Coordinates of C-alpha atoms and ligand atoms in Angstrom, one line a residue:
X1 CA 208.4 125.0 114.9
X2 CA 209.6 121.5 114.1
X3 CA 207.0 119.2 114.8
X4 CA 209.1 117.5 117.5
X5 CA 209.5 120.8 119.0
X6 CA 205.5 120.8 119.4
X7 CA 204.9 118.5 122.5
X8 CA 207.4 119.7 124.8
X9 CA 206.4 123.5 124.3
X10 CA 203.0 122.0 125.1
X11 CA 204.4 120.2 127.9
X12 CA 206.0 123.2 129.3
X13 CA 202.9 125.9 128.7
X14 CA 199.8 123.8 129.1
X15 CA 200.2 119.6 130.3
X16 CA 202.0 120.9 133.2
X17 CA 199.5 122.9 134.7
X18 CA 197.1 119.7 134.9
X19 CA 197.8 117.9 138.1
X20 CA 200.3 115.0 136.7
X21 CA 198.4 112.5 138.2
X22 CA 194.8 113.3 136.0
X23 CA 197.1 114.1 133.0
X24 CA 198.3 110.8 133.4
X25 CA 194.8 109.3 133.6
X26 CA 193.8 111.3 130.7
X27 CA 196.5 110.5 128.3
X28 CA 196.7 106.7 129.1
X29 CA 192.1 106.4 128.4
X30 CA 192.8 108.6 125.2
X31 CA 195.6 106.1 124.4
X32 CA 193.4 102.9 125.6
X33 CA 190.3 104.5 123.2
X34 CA 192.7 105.2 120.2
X35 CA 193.7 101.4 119.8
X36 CA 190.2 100.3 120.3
X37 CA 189.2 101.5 116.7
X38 CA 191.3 99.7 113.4
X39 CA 191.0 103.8 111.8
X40 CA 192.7 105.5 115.0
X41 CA 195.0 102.6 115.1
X42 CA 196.2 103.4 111.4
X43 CA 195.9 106.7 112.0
X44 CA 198.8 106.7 114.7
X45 CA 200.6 103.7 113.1
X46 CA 201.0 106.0 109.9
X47 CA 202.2 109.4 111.9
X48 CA 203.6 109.1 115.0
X49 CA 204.0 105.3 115.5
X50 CA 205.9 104.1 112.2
X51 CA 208.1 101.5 112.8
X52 CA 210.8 99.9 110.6
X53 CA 209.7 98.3 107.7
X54 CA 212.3 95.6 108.2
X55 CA 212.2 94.6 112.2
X56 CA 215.5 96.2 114.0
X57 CA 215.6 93.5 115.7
X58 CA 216.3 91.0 112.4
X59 CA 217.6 87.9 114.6
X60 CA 215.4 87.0 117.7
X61 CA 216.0 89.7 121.1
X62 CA 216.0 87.9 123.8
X63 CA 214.3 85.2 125.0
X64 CA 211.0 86.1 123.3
X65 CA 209.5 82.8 121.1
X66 CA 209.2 86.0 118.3
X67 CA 210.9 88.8 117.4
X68 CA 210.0 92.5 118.2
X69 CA 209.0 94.7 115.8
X70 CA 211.5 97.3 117.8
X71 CA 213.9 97.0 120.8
X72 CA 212.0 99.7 122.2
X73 CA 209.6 99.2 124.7
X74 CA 206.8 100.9 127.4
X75 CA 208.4 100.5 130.9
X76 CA 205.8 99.4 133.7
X77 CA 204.0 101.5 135.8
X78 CA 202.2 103.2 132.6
X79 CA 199.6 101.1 131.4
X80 CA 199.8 99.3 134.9
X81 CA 196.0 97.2 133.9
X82 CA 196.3 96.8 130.8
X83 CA 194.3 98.8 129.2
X84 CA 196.0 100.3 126.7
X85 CA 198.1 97.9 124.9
X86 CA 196.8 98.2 121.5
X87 CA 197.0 102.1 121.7
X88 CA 200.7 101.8 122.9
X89 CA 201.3 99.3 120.0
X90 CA 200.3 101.9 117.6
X91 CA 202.3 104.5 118.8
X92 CA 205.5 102.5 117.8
X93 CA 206.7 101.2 120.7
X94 CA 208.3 97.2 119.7
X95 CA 206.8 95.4 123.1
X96 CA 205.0 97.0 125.9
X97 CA 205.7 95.9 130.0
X98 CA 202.1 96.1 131.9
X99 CA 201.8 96.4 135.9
X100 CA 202.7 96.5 138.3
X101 CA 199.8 94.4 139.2
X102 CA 199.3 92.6 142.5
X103 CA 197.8 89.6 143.6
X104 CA 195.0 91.6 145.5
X105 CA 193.6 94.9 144.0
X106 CA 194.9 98.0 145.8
X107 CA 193.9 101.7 145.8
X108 CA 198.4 102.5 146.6
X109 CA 199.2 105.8 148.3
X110 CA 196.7 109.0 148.9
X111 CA 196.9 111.3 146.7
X112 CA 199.1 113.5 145.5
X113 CA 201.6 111.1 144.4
X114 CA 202.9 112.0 141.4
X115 CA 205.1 115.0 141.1
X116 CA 206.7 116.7 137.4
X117 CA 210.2 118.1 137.9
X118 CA 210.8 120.2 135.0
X119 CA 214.5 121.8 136.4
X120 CA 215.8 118.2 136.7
X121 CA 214.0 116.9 133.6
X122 CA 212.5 114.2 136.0
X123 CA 209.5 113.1 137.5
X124 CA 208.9 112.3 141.0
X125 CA 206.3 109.1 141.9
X126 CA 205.1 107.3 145.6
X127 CA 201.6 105.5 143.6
X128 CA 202.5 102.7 145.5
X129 CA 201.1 99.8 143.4
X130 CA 197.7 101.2 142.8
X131 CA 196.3 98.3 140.7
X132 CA 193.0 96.2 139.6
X133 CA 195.0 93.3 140.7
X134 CA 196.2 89.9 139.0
X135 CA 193.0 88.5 138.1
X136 CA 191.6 91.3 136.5
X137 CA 195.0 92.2 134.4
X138 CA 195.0 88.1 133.4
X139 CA 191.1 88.2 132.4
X140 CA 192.0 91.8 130.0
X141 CA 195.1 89.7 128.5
X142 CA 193.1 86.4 127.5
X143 CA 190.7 88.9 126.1
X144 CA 193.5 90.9 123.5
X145 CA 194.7 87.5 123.5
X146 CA 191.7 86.4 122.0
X147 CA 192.1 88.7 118.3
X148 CA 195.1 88.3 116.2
X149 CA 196.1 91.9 116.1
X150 CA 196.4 91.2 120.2
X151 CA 198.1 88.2 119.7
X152 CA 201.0 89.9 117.7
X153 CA 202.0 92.5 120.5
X154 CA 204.6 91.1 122.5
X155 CA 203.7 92.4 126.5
X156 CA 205.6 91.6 129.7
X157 CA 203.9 91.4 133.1
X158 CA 205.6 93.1 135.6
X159 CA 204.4 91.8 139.5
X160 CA 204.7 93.0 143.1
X161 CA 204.1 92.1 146.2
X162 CA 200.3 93.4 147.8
X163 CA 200.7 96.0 151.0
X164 CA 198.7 94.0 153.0
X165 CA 201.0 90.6 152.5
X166 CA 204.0 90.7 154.8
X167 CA 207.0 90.3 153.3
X168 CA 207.5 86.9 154.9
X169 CA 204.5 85.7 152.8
X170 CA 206.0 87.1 149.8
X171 CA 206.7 84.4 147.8
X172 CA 203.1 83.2 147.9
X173 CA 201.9 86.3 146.9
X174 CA 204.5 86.9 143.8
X175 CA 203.5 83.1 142.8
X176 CA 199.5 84.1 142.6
X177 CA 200.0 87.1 140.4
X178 CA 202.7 84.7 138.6
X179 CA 200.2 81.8 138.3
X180 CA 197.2 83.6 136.6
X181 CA 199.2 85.7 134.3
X182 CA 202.0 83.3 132.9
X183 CA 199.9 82.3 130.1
X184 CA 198.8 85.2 128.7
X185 CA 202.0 87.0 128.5
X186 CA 205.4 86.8 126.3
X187 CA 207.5 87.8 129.8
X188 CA 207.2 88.0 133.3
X189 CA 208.8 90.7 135.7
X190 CA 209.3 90.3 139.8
X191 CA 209.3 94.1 140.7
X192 CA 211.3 94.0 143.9
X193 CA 212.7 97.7 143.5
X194 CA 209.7 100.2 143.9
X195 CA 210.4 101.9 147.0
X196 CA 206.2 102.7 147.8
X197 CA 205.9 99.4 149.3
X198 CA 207.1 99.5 152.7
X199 CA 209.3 96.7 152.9
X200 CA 209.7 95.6 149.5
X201 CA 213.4 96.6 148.2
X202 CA 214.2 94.3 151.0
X203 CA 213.4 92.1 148.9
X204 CA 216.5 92.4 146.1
X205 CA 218.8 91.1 148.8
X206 CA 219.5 87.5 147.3
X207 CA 218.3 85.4 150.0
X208 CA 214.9 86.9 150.2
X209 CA 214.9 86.8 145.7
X210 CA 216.2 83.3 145.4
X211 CA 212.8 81.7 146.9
X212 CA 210.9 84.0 145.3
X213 CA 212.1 83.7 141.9
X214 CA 212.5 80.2 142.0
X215 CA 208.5 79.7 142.8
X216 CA 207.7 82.1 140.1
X217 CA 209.3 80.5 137.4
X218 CA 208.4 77.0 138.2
X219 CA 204.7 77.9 139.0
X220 CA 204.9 80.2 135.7
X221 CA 206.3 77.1 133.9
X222 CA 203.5 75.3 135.0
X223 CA 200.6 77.0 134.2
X224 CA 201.8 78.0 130.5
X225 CA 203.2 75.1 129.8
X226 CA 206.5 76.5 128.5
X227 CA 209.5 77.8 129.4
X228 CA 208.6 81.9 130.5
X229 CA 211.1 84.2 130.3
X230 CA 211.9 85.6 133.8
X231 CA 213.5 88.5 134.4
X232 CA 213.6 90.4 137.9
X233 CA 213.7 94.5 138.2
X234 CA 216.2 96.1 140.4
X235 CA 216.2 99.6 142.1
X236 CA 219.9 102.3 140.8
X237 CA 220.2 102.2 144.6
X238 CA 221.6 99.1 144.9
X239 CA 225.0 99.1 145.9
X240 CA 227.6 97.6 143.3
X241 CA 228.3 94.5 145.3
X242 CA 224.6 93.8 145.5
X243 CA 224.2 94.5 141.5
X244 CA 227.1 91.6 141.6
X245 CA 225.1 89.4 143.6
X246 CA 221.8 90.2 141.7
X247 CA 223.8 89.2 138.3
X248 CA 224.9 85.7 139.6
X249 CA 221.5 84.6 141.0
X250 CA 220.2 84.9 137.9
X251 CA 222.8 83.1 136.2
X252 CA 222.6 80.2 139.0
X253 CA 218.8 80.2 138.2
X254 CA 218.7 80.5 134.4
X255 CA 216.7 84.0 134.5
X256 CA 216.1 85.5 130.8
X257 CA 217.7 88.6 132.3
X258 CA 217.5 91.9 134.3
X259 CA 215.4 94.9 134.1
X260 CA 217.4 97.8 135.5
X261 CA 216.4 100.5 136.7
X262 CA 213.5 101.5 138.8
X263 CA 213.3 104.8 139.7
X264 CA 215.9 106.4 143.0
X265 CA 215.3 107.4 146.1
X266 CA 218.7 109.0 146.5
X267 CA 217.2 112.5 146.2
X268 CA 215.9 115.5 148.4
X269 CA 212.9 116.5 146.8
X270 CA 210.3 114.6 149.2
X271 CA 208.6 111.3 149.3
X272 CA 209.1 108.7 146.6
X273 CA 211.4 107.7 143.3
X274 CA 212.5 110.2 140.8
X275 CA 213.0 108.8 136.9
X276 CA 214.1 111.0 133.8
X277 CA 216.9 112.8 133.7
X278 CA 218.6 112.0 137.0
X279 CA 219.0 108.2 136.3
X280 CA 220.8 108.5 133.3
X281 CA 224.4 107.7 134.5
X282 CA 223.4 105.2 137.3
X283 CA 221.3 103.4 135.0
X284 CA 223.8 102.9 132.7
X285 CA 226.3 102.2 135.4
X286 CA 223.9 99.5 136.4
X287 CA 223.8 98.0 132.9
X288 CA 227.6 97.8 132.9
X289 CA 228.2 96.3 135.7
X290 CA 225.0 93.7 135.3
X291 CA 226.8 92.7 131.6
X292 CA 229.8 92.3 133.4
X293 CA 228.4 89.3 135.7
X294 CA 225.6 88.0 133.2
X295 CA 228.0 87.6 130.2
X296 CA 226.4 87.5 126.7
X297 CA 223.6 85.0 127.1
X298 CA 220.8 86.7 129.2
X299 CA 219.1 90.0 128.5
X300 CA 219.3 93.1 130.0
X301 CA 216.1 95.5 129.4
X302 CA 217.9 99.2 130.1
X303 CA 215.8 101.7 131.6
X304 CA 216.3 105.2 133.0
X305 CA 216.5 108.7 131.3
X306 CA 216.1 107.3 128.4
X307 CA 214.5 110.5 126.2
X308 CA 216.4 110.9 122.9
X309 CA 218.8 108.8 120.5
X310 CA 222.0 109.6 122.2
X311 CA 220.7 108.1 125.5
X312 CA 219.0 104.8 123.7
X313 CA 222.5 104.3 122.0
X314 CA 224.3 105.3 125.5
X315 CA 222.0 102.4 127.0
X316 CA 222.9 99.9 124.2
X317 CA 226.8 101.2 124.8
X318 CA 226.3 100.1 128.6
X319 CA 225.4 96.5 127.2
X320 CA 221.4 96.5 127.3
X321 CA 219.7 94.3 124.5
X322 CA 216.2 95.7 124.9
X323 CA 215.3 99.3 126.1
X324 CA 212.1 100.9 127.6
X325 CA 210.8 104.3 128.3
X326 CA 208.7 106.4 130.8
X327 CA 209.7 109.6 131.5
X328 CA 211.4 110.2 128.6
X329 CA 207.2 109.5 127.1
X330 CA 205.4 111.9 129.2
X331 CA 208.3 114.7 128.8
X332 CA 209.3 114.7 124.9
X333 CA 205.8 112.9 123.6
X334 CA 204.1 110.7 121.9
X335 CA 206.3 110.5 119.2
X336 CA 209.4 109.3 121.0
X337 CA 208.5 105.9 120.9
X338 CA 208.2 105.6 117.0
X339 CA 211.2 107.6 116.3
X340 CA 213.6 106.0 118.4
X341 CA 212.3 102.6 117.0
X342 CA 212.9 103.4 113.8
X343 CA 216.6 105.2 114.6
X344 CA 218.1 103.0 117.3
X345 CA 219.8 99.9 115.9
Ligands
FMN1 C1 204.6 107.5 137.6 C2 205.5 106.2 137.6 C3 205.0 105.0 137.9 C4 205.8 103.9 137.8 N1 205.3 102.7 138.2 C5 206.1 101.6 138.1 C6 205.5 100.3 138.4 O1 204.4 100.1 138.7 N2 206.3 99.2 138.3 C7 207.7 99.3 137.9 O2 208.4 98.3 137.8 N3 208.2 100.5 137.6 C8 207.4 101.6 137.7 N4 207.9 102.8 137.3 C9 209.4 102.9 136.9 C10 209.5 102.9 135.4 O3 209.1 101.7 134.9 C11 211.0 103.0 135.1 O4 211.8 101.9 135.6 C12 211.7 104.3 135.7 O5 210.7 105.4 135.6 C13 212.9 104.7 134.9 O6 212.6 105.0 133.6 P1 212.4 106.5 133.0 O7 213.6 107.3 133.4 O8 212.4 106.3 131.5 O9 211.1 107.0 133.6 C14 207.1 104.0 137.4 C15 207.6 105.2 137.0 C16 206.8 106.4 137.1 C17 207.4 107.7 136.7

């Protein structure tokens, strides 16, 4: 059996019995411990995580002050405090998006809330923001930031908005999380597409984003005392005009770009958004149409079904600079991330 043939027979016979949330708990500490120790890190970096010799990404990606070691990235909601970045770094992926954190800590949804879908390739999620909060994600960032080897990973924070705040006091609430983070990280994200928090895709409806964004990146600006690239996450949902309307408020307020997508809710399978498989074409619809209205200059981080070389390269097709993976992780394994950094180009 080839040894990319390996994980997904385990997948099928044995990871799927587990209950996907504690298989998810599991893999993400055995990930976290890995990149603790410089022999496990090398050990990973040398198997599964090589990366190009030569960065893919030869002229700067993005808005980054660096350049990635890959265009390949960890989409948020994995590693959502943090603790794991080093480990994730290892295993090849070229940046690595943490969150969704919060500005107050919150348990999210009851349990279960996390559902596989093996007969649509997908998985099924309502976690609803469970999180340590800002302050606790910002103090584990100054600490990587603190060594060199955590210094050289480039990692995105990815905020929402806390159930308890109402979404009137929203902006306040994105600007905390905004505020203690800024410094410590290469990107911020305003997540206003997970549909677990009551209220919050209201939120991608430019009215209610322009306020929003436009506190985040000046308080952002503020406490790092640079420039941070700001890019805001939107839900395959969205209706195309609204896509449209998304694309030209961040051209009106200088945005570094557009994540896209979150997971759907246009499904029938019970509570919650569904990623893998079933995103694929909306995704990349999404991506389209969002090149269409940024034009060249902004970035668009593609996301959405993204689980072998045909779909990363599909995704760049659709006009996406950077790319990240979930699902496409848990399904096919931890060597996806390595070996579509060192293929896609
Ligand atoms: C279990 C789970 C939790 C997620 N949590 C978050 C999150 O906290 N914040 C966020 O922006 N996206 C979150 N996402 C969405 C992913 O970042 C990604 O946008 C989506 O899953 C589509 O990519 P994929 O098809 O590669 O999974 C989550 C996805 C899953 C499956």
């Amino acid at each position: 059996m080839p040894a990319d043939a390996i994980y997904p027979a385990l997948y099928r016979s044995l990871i799927s019995r587990i209950d996907a949330e504690d298989a998810h708990v599991l893999a993400v500490r055995a990930i976290g411990w890995a990149g603790r120790f410089e022999p496990t890190r090398r050990l990973l970096r040398a198997t599964v995580g090589r990366r190009p010799a030569v960065p893919v990404a030869p002229a700067p990606h993005g808005p980054f002050a660096r350049q990635l070691p890959s265009i390949v990235g960890l989409a948020a909601g994995m590693d959502k405090n943090g603790t794991a970045i080093l480990g994730m770094d290892a295993l090849g992926f070229g940046f690595v998006e943490v969150g969704t954190v919060t500005a107050r800590p919150q348990p999210g949804n009851d349990r279960p809330r996390a559902w596989r879908h093996p007969e649509i390739d997908g998985l099924r999620n309502a976690m609803g923001f469970n999180n340590s909060g800002a302050d606790d994600l910002a103090a584990r960032l100054r600490e990587l930031r603190s060594t060199r080897r955590g210094r050289a990973v480039v990692v995105g924070a990815n905020i929402g908005k806390s159930k308890v705040t109402p979404v009137k006091d929203a902006v306040a609430d994105y600007a905390h999380s905004a505020r203690v983070l800024a410094r410590w990280a290469d990107y911020l994200v305003v997540n206003v597409s997970s549909p677990n928090t009551p209220g919050l895709r209201s939120l991608q409806s430019v009215d209610s984003l322009r306020p929003i964004l436009a506190e985040v990146q000046a308080v952002a600006d503020r406490a790092a005392h640079r420039r941070i690239p700001l890019f805001v996450k939107i839900a395959p949902d969205l209706a195309d005009d609204d896509v449209d309307a998304v694309a030209a408020l961040a051209v009106e307020l200088d945005l570094a770009g557009v994540v896209a997508t979150n997971t759907t809710i246009d499904h029938d399978l019970g509570a919650g958004g569904v990623s893998g498989a079933p995103l694929t074409t909306r995704s990349r619809e999404v991506v389209r149409r969002l090149r269409d209205g940024l034009g060249q200059g902004r970035t668009i981080i593609g996301v959405g079904g993204i689980s072998s070389l045909d779909d990363a390269r599909d995704m760049l097709d659709a006009g996406a600079d950077l790319l990240q993976v979930y699902s496409g992780f848990v399904t096919r394994g931890p060597s996806l991330p390595g070996r579509l950094s060192r293929l896609v180009r």
